[in-house]
Amino acid sequence: MSAHSHADGQWPHEPEKATLEGRNKVLGFWLFLGAETVLFGTLFSAFLALRHQVGEGNPTPNELFELPMVAAATVILLVSSLTSVFAVQAMHLNKVKPMLIWLLVTIVLGLGFLGLEIYEFTNYVKEGHKFTTSAFSSSFYTLVGFHGAHVAFGVLWIGLLIMQIAFKKGLTVTTASKVYVAGIYWHFIDVVWVFIFTVVYLMGKVG
């Protein structure tokens, strides 16, 4: 496993923007995240409009949510955001092995988050909070589940990126832009989760 340097023999300060393709990729991804923000905003709006429509005899958010478990999932995801920062920093320094290790740690933390979310959803279903139980449950599973699907996609994406760099293409200005964009994506889903934790869980507990 070796790192390929830039054409002039020097690893650029911002390798993700060293080529026109890399700059376009970063710009295009920011535009994509803009569309994603609108989509999540729509799901948040639907949840806020429906969160009090629990239905007679069904569990309320205050009865349902287990904040310690959700808080643990939040800490795991926030730490994974930090490890993705370390990965990008290692990429900027052309340190391939540390970068791959931090990316791998990010994946492990992402899987830990998903494990807690699946466990949470399983418990809720056992308590009668199914997708079709009420308007609240439908909006809850749609919003939180959609975010979970983004985390799962991010885990798969970073996993494939690790294999590509470790076993095929190495770290180049082309793959560096992919690492950078994956880092942006991971921060985005972390920020969305902070809003979910606040709007869905904390507001659900206080009523």
PDB file of N, CA and C in Angstrom, residues 137-207:
ATOM      1  N   SER A 137     -46.555   7.947  15.048  1.00  0.00           N
ATOM      2  CA  SER A 137     -45.609   6.845  14.838  1.00  0.00           C
ATOM      3  C   SER A 137     -45.129   6.810  13.387  1.00  0.00           C
ATOM      4  N   SER A 138     -46.022   7.086  12.438  1.00  0.00           N
ATOM      5  CA  SER A 138     -45.608   7.082  11.024  1.00  0.00           C
ATOM      6  C   SER A 138     -44.569   8.163  10.759  1.00  0.00           C
ATOM      7  N   SER A 139     -44.820   9.371  11.275  1.00  0.00           N
ATOM      8  CA  SER A 139     -43.872  10.464  11.039  1.00  0.00           C
ATOM      9  C   SER A 139     -42.557  10.211  11.780  1.00  0.00           C
ATOM     10  N   PHE A 140     -42.649   9.597  12.962  1.00  0.00           N
ATOM     11  CA  PHE A 140     -41.443   9.299  13.738  1.00  0.00           C
ATOM     12  C   PHE A 140     -40.549   8.301  12.994  1.00  0.00           C
ATOM     13  N   TYR A 141     -41.132   7.157  12.597  1.00  0.00           N
ATOM     14  CA  TYR A 141     -40.321   6.146  11.918  1.00  0.00           C
ATOM     15  C   TYR A 141     -39.812   6.638  10.571  1.00  0.00           C
ATOM     16  N   THR A 142     -40.591   7.473   9.886  1.00  0.00           N
ATOM     17  CA  THR A 142     -40.141   7.989   8.590  1.00  0.00           C
ATOM     18  C   THR A 142     -38.928   8.888   8.765  1.00  0.00           C
ATOM     19  N   LEU A 143     -39.000   9.835   9.708  1.00  0.00           N
ATOM     20  CA  LEU A 143     -37.905  10.776   9.920  1.00  0.00           C
ATOM     21  C   LEU A 143     -36.660  10.072  10.467  1.00  0.00           C
ATOM     22  N   VAL A 144     -36.809   9.362  11.585  1.00  0.00           N
ATOM     23  CA  VAL A 144     -35.647   8.734  12.228  1.00  0.00           C
ATOM     24  C   VAL A 144     -35.106   7.584  11.362  1.00  0.00           C
ATOM     25  N   GLY A 145     -36.022   6.824  10.743  1.00  0.00           N
ATOM     26  CA  GLY A 145     -35.578   5.732   9.885  1.00  0.00           C
ATOM     27  C   GLY A 145     -34.862   6.228   8.640  1.00  0.00           C
ATOM     28  N   PHE A 146     -35.330   7.358   8.093  1.00  0.00           N
ATOM     29  CA  PHE A 146     -34.674   7.938   6.917  1.00  0.00           C
ATOM     30  C   PHE A 146     -33.250   8.361   7.267  1.00  0.00           C
ATOM     31  N   HIS A 147     -33.100   8.932   8.457  1.00  0.00           N
ATOM     32  CA  HIS A 147     -31.747   9.292   8.898  1.00  0.00           C
ATOM     33  C   HIS A 147     -30.897   8.037   9.093  1.00  0.00           C
ATOM     34  N   GLY A 148     -31.476   7.001   9.694  1.00  0.00           N
ATOM     35  CA  GLY A 148     -30.736   5.755   9.880  1.00  0.00           C
ATOM     36  C   GLY A 148     -30.287   5.154   8.556  1.00  0.00           C
ATOM     37  N   ALA A 149     -31.134   5.266   7.525  1.00  0.00           N
ATOM     38  CA  ALA A 149     -30.760   4.772   6.200  1.00  0.00           C
ATOM     39  C   ALA A 149     -29.566   5.558   5.656  1.00  0.00           C
ATOM     40  N   HIS A 150     -29.516   6.852   5.964  1.00  0.00           N
ATOM     41  CA  HIS A 150     -28.362   7.664   5.549  1.00  0.00           C
ATOM     42  C   HIS A 150     -27.093   7.205   6.256  1.00  0.00           C
ATOM     43  N   VAL A 151     -27.216   6.877   7.536  1.00  0.00           N
ATOM     44  CA  VAL A 151     -26.044   6.372   8.267  1.00  0.00           C
ATOM     45  C   VAL A 151     -25.571   5.055   7.653  1.00  0.00           C
ATOM     46  N   ALA A 152     -26.516   4.162   7.353  1.00  0.00           N
ATOM     47  CA  ALA A 152     -26.161   2.871   6.751  1.00  0.00           C
ATOM     48  C   ALA A 152     -25.483   3.074   5.397  1.00  0.00           C
ATOM     49  N   PHE A 153     -26.005   4.020   4.612  1.00  0.00           N
ATOM     50  CA  PHE A 153     -25.380   4.311   3.321  1.00  0.00           C
ATOM     51  C   PHE A 153     -23.962   4.847   3.516  1.00  0.00           C
ATOM     52  N   GLY A 154     -23.796   5.720   4.513  1.00  0.00           N
ATOM     53  CA  GLY A 154     -22.467   6.270   4.796  1.00  0.00           C
ATOM     54  C   GLY A 154     -21.477   5.193   5.202  1.00  0.00           C
ATOM     55  N   VAL A 155     -21.932   4.248   6.013  1.00  0.00           N
ATOM     56  CA  VAL A 155     -21.068   3.135   6.427  1.00  0.00           C
ATOM     57  C   VAL A 155     -20.627   2.331   5.207  1.00  0.00           C
ATOM     58  N   LEU A 156     -21.587   2.029   4.324  1.00  0.00           N
ATOM     59  CA  LEU A 156     -21.265   1.267   3.108  1.00  0.00           C
ATOM     60  C   LEU A 156     -20.306   2.047   2.221  1.00  0.00           C
ATOM     61  N   TRP A 157     -20.566   3.332   2.061  1.00  0.00           N
ATOM     62  CA  TRP A 157     -19.750   4.208   1.217  1.00  0.00           C
ATOM     63  C   TRP A 157     -18.305   4.249   1.727  1.00  0.00           C
ATOM     64  N   ILE A 158     -18.130   4.526   3.002  1.00  0.00           N
ATOM     65  CA  ILE A 158     -16.775   4.626   3.559  1.00  0.00           C
ATOM     66  C   ILE A 158     -16.081   3.261   3.501  1.00  0.00           C
ATOM     67  N   GLY A 159     -16.838   2.189   3.711  1.00  0.00           N
ATOM     68  CA  GLY A 159     -16.257   0.848   3.630  1.00  0.00           C
ATOM     69  C   GLY A 159     -15.709   0.567   2.236  1.00  0.00           C
ATOM     70  N   LEU A 160     -16.482   0.909   1.206  1.00  0.00           N
ATOM     71  CA  LEU A 160     -16.015   0.713  -0.169  1.00  0.00           C
ATOM     72  C   LEU A 160     -14.823   1.611  -0.474  1.00  0.00           C
ATOM     73  N   LEU A 161     -14.843   2.822   0.097  1.00  0.00           N
ATOM     74  CA  LEU A 161     -13.735   3.756  -0.112  1.00  0.00           C
ATOM     75  C   LEU A 161     -12.441   3.222   0.502  1.00  0.00           C
ATOM     76  N   ILE A 162     -12.559   2.633   1.684  1.00  0.00           N
ATOM     77  CA  ILE A 162     -11.380   2.032   2.328  1.00  0.00           C
ATOM     78  C   ILE A 162     -10.800   0.928   1.447  1.00  0.00           C
ATOM     79  N   MET A 163     -11.656   0.062   0.929  1.00  0.00           N
ATOM     80  CA  MET A 163     -11.175  -1.047   0.100  1.00  0.00           C
ATOM     81  C   MET A 163     -10.536  -0.524  -1.182  1.00  0.00           C
ATOM     82  N   GLN A 164     -11.118   0.530  -1.759  1.00  0.00           N
ATOM     83  CA  GLN A 164     -10.567   1.086  -2.992  1.00  0.00           C
ATOM     84  C   GLN A 164      -9.173   1.652  -2.764  1.00  0.00           C
ATOM     85  N   ILE A 165      -9.008   2.385  -1.654  1.00  0.00           N
ATOM     86  CA  ILE A 165      -7.710   3.013  -1.385  1.00  0.00           C
ATOM     87  C   ILE A 165      -6.687   1.973  -0.918  1.00  0.00           C
ATOM     88  N   ALA A 166      -7.117   1.046  -0.077  1.00  0.00           N
ATOM     89  CA  ALA A 166      -6.183   0.092   0.514  1.00  0.00           C
ATOM     90  C   ALA A 166      -5.719  -0.964  -0.479  1.00  0.00           C
ATOM     91  N   PHE A 167      -6.601  -1.390  -1.378  1.00  0.00           N
ATOM     92  CA  PHE A 167      -6.270  -2.552  -2.218  1.00  0.00           C
ATOM     93  C   PHE A 167      -6.210  -2.259  -3.711  1.00  0.00           C
ATOM     94  N   LYS A 168      -6.553  -1.029  -4.118  1.00  0.00           N
ATOM     95  CA  LYS A 168      -6.629  -0.804  -5.561  1.00  0.00           C
ATOM     96  C   LYS A 168      -5.897   0.454  -6.007  1.00  0.00           C
ATOM     97  N   LYS A 169      -6.405   1.627  -5.596  1.00  0.00           N
ATOM     98  CA  LYS A 169      -5.906   2.866  -6.183  1.00  0.00           C
ATOM     99  C   LYS A 169      -4.972   3.661  -5.290  1.00  0.00           C
ATOM    100  N   GLY A 170      -4.904   3.328  -4.011  1.00  0.00           N
ATOM    101  CA  GLY A 170      -4.069   4.117  -3.111  1.00  0.00           C
ATOM    102  C   GLY A 170      -4.641   5.512  -2.900  1.00  0.00           C
ATOM    103  N   LEU A 171      -3.857   6.347  -2.218  1.00  0.00           N
ATOM    104  CA  LEU A 171      -4.297   7.719  -1.968  1.00  0.00           C
ATOM    105  C   LEU A 171      -3.739   8.630  -3.054  1.00  0.00           C
ATOM    106  N   THR A 172      -4.596   9.148  -3.883  1.00  0.00           N
ATOM    107  CA  THR A 172      -4.228  10.071  -4.958  1.00  0.00           C
ATOM    108  C   THR A 172      -5.082  11.321  -4.820  1.00  0.00           C
ATOM    109  N   VAL A 173      -4.851  12.296  -5.678  1.00  0.00           N
ATOM    110  CA  VAL A 173      -5.698  13.496  -5.629  1.00  0.00           C
ATOM    111  C   VAL A 173      -7.131  13.149  -6.018  1.00  0.00           C
ATOM    112  N   THR A 174      -7.309  12.064  -6.744  1.00  0.00           N
ATOM    113  CA  THR A 174      -8.662  11.624  -7.113  1.00  0.00           C
ATOM    114  C   THR A 174      -9.371  10.975  -5.930  1.00  0.00           C
ATOM    115  N   THR A 175      -8.709  10.043  -5.270  1.00  0.00           N
ATOM    116  CA  THR A 175      -9.349   9.389  -4.124  1.00  0.00           C
ATOM    117  C   THR A 175      -9.416  10.337  -2.916  1.00  0.00           C
ATOM    118  N   ALA A 176      -8.488  11.312  -2.843  1.00  0.00           N
ATOM    119  CA  ALA A 176      -8.529  12.272  -1.733  1.00  0.00           C
ATOM    120  C   ALA A 176      -9.835  13.061  -1.748  1.00  0.00           C
ATOM    121  N   SER A 177     -10.289  13.432  -2.930  1.00  0.00           N
ATOM    122  CA  SER A 177     -11.551  14.178  -3.004  1.00  0.00           C
ATOM    123  C   SER A 177     -12.718  13.313  -2.532  1.00  0.00           C
ATOM    124  N   LYS A 178     -12.624  12.007  -2.760  1.00  0.00           N
ATOM    125  CA  LYS A 178     -13.680  11.105  -2.291  1.00  0.00           C
ATOM    126  C   LYS A 178     -13.697  11.026  -0.763  1.00  0.00           C
ATOM    127  N   VAL A 179     -12.500  10.983  -0.164  1.00  0.00           N
ATOM    128  CA  VAL A 179     -12.411  10.966   1.296  1.00  0.00           C
ATOM    129  C   VAL A 179     -12.990  12.252   1.877  1.00  0.00           C
ATOM    130  N   TYR A 180     -12.646  13.370   1.260  1.00  0.00           N
ATOM    131  CA  TYR A 180     -13.123  14.667   1.741  1.00  0.00           C
ATOM    132  C   TYR A 180     -14.649  14.759   1.664  1.00  0.00           C
ATOM    133  N   VAL A 181     -15.206  14.351   0.528  1.00  0.00           N
ATOM    134  CA  VAL A 181     -16.658  14.410   0.336  1.00  0.00           C
ATOM    135  C   VAL A 181     -17.367  13.463   1.311  1.00  0.00           C
ATOM    136  N   ALA A 182     -16.796  12.267   1.518  1.00  0.00           N
ATOM    137  CA  ALA A 182     -17.387  11.330   2.482  1.00  0.00           C
ATOM    138  C   ALA A 182     -17.395  11.940   3.879  1.00  0.00           C
ATOM    139  N   GLY A 183     -16.321  12.698   4.208  1.00  0.00           N
ATOM    140  CA  GLY A 183     -16.271  13.366   5.514  1.00  0.00           C
ATOM    141  C   GLY A 183     -17.364  14.413   5.651  1.00  0.00           C
ATOM    142  N   ILE A 184     -17.592  15.184   4.592  1.00  0.00           N
ATOM    143  CA  ILE A 184     -18.670  16.180   4.614  1.00  0.00           C
ATOM    144  C   ILE A 184     -20.013  15.494   4.835  1.00  0.00           C
ATOM    145  N   TYR A 185     -20.219  14.397   4.118  1.00  0.00           N
ATOM    146  CA  TYR A 185     -21.484  13.664   4.241  1.00  0.00           C
ATOM    147  C   TYR A 185     -21.693  13.189   5.683  1.00  0.00           C
ATOM    148  N   TRP A 186     -20.610  12.670   6.273  1.00  0.00           N
ATOM    149  CA  TRP A 186     -20.743  12.150   7.634  1.00  0.00           C
ATOM    150  C   TRP A 186     -21.070  13.262   8.626  1.00  0.00           C
ATOM    151  N   HIS A 187     -20.461  14.429   8.449  1.00  0.00           N
ATOM    152  CA  HIS A 187     -20.787  15.572   9.312  1.00  0.00           C
ATOM    153  C   HIS A 187     -22.251  15.977   9.131  1.00  0.00           C
ATOM    154  N   PHE A 188     -22.714  15.919   7.902  1.00  0.00           N
ATOM    155  CA  PHE A 188     -24.101  16.303   7.625  1.00  0.00           C
ATOM    156  C   PHE A 188     -25.085  15.413   8.391  1.00  0.00           C
ATOM    157  N   ILE A 189     -24.863  14.086   8.329  1.00  0.00           N
ATOM    158  CA  ILE A 189     -25.810  13.215   9.021  1.00  0.00           C
ATOM    159  C   ILE A 189     -25.691  13.357  10.545  1.00  0.00           C
ATOM    160  N   ASP A 190     -24.506  13.760  11.017  1.00  0.00           N
ATOM    161  CA  ASP A 190     -24.363  14.038  12.451  1.00  0.00           C
ATOM    162  C   ASP A 190     -25.162  15.275  12.847  1.00  0.00           C
ATOM    163  N   VAL A 191     -25.075  16.320  12.027  1.00  0.00           N
ATOM    164  CA  VAL A 191     -25.819  17.553  12.321  1.00  0.00           C
ATOM    165  C   VAL A 191     -27.323  17.271  12.300  1.00  0.00           C
ATOM    166  N   VAL A 192     -27.770  16.498  11.316  1.00  0.00           N
ATOM    167  CA  VAL A 192     -29.196  16.156  11.249  1.00  0.00           C
ATOM    168  C   VAL A 192     -29.614  15.412  12.512  1.00  0.00           C
ATOM    169  N   TRP A 193     -28.753  14.508  12.985  1.00  0.00           N
ATOM    170  CA  TRP A 193     -29.107  13.752  14.188  1.00  0.00           C
ATOM    171  C   TRP A 193     -29.228  14.655  15.414  1.00  0.00           C
ATOM    172  N   VAL A 194     -28.378  15.677  15.514  1.00  0.00           N
ATOM    173  CA  VAL A 194     -28.483  16.622  16.636  1.00  0.00           C
ATOM    174  C   VAL A 194     -29.867  17.282  16.629  1.00  0.00           C
ATOM    175  N   PHE A 195     -30.351  17.644  15.454  1.00  0.00           N
ATOM    176  CA  PHE A 195     -31.696  18.215  15.360  1.00  0.00           C
ATOM    177  C   PHE A 195     -32.759  17.175  15.738  1.00  0.00           C
ATOM    178  N   ILE A 196     -32.566  15.919  15.295  1.00  0.00           N
ATOM    179  CA  ILE A 196     -33.533  14.876  15.644  1.00  0.00           C
ATOM    180  C   ILE A 196     -33.549  14.657  17.155  1.00  0.00           C
ATOM    181  N   PHE A 197     -32.376  14.613  17.751  1.00  0.00           N
ATOM    182  CA  PHE A 197     -32.297  14.407  19.205  1.00  0.00           C
ATOM    183  C   PHE A 197     -33.034  15.531  19.947  1.00  0.00           C
ATOM    184  N   THR A 198     -32.879  16.752  19.446  1.00  0.00           N
ATOM    185  CA  THR A 198     -33.504  17.895  20.122  1.00  0.00           C
ATOM    186  C   THR A 198     -35.006  17.963  19.851  1.00  0.00           C
ATOM    187  N   VAL A 199     -35.364  17.906  18.575  1.00  0.00           N
ATOM    188  CA  VAL A 199     -36.767  18.118  18.182  1.00  0.00           C
ATOM    189  C   VAL A 199     -37.636  16.902  18.507  1.00  0.00           C
ATOM    190  N   VAL A 200     -37.127  15.706  18.238  1.00  0.00           N
ATOM    191  CA  VAL A 200     -37.946  14.507  18.423  1.00  0.00           C
ATOM    192  C   VAL A 200     -37.903  14.029  19.874  1.00  0.00           C
ATOM    193  N   TYR A 201     -36.713  13.811  20.392  1.00  0.00           N
ATOM    194  CA  TYR A 201     -36.605  13.149  21.690  1.00  0.00           C
ATOM    195  C   TYR A 201     -36.749  14.126  22.872  1.00  0.00           C
ATOM    196  N   LEU A 202     -35.965  15.208  22.868  1.00  0.00           N
ATOM    197  CA  LEU A 202     -36.049  16.133  24.001  1.00  0.00           C
ATOM    198  C   LEU A 202     -37.414  16.808  24.065  1.00  0.00           C
ATOM    199  N   MET A 203     -37.907  17.283  22.935  1.00  0.00           N
ATOM    200  CA  MET A 203     -39.232  17.908  22.924  1.00  0.00           C
ATOM    201  C   MET A 203     -40.316  16.882  23.237  1.00  0.00           C
ATOM    202  N   GLY A 204     -40.093  15.624  22.840  1.00  0.00           N
ATOM    203  CA  GLY A 204     -41.063  14.571  23.159  1.00  0.00           C
ATOM    204  C   GLY A 204     -41.139  14.297  24.649  1.00  0.00           C
ATOM    205  N   LYS A 205     -40.021  14.434  25.319  1.00  0.00           N
ATOM    206  CA  LYS A 205     -40.008  14.196  26.762  1.00  0.00           C
ATOM    207  C   LYS A 205     -40.659  15.327  27.560  1.00  0.00           C
ATOM    208  N   VAL A 206     -40.461  16.565  27.069  1.00  0.00           N
ATOM    209  CA  VAL A 206     -41.023  17.696  27.823  1.00  0.00           C
ATOM    210  C   VAL A 206     -42.453  18.002  27.401  1.00  0.00           C
ATOM    211  N   GLY A 207     -42.917  17.370  26.298  1.00  0.00           N
ATOM    212  CA  GLY A 207     -44.306  17.543  25.892  1.00  0.00           C
ATOM    213  C   GLY A 207     -44.552  18.722  24.989  1.00  0.00           C
TER     214      GLY A 207
END
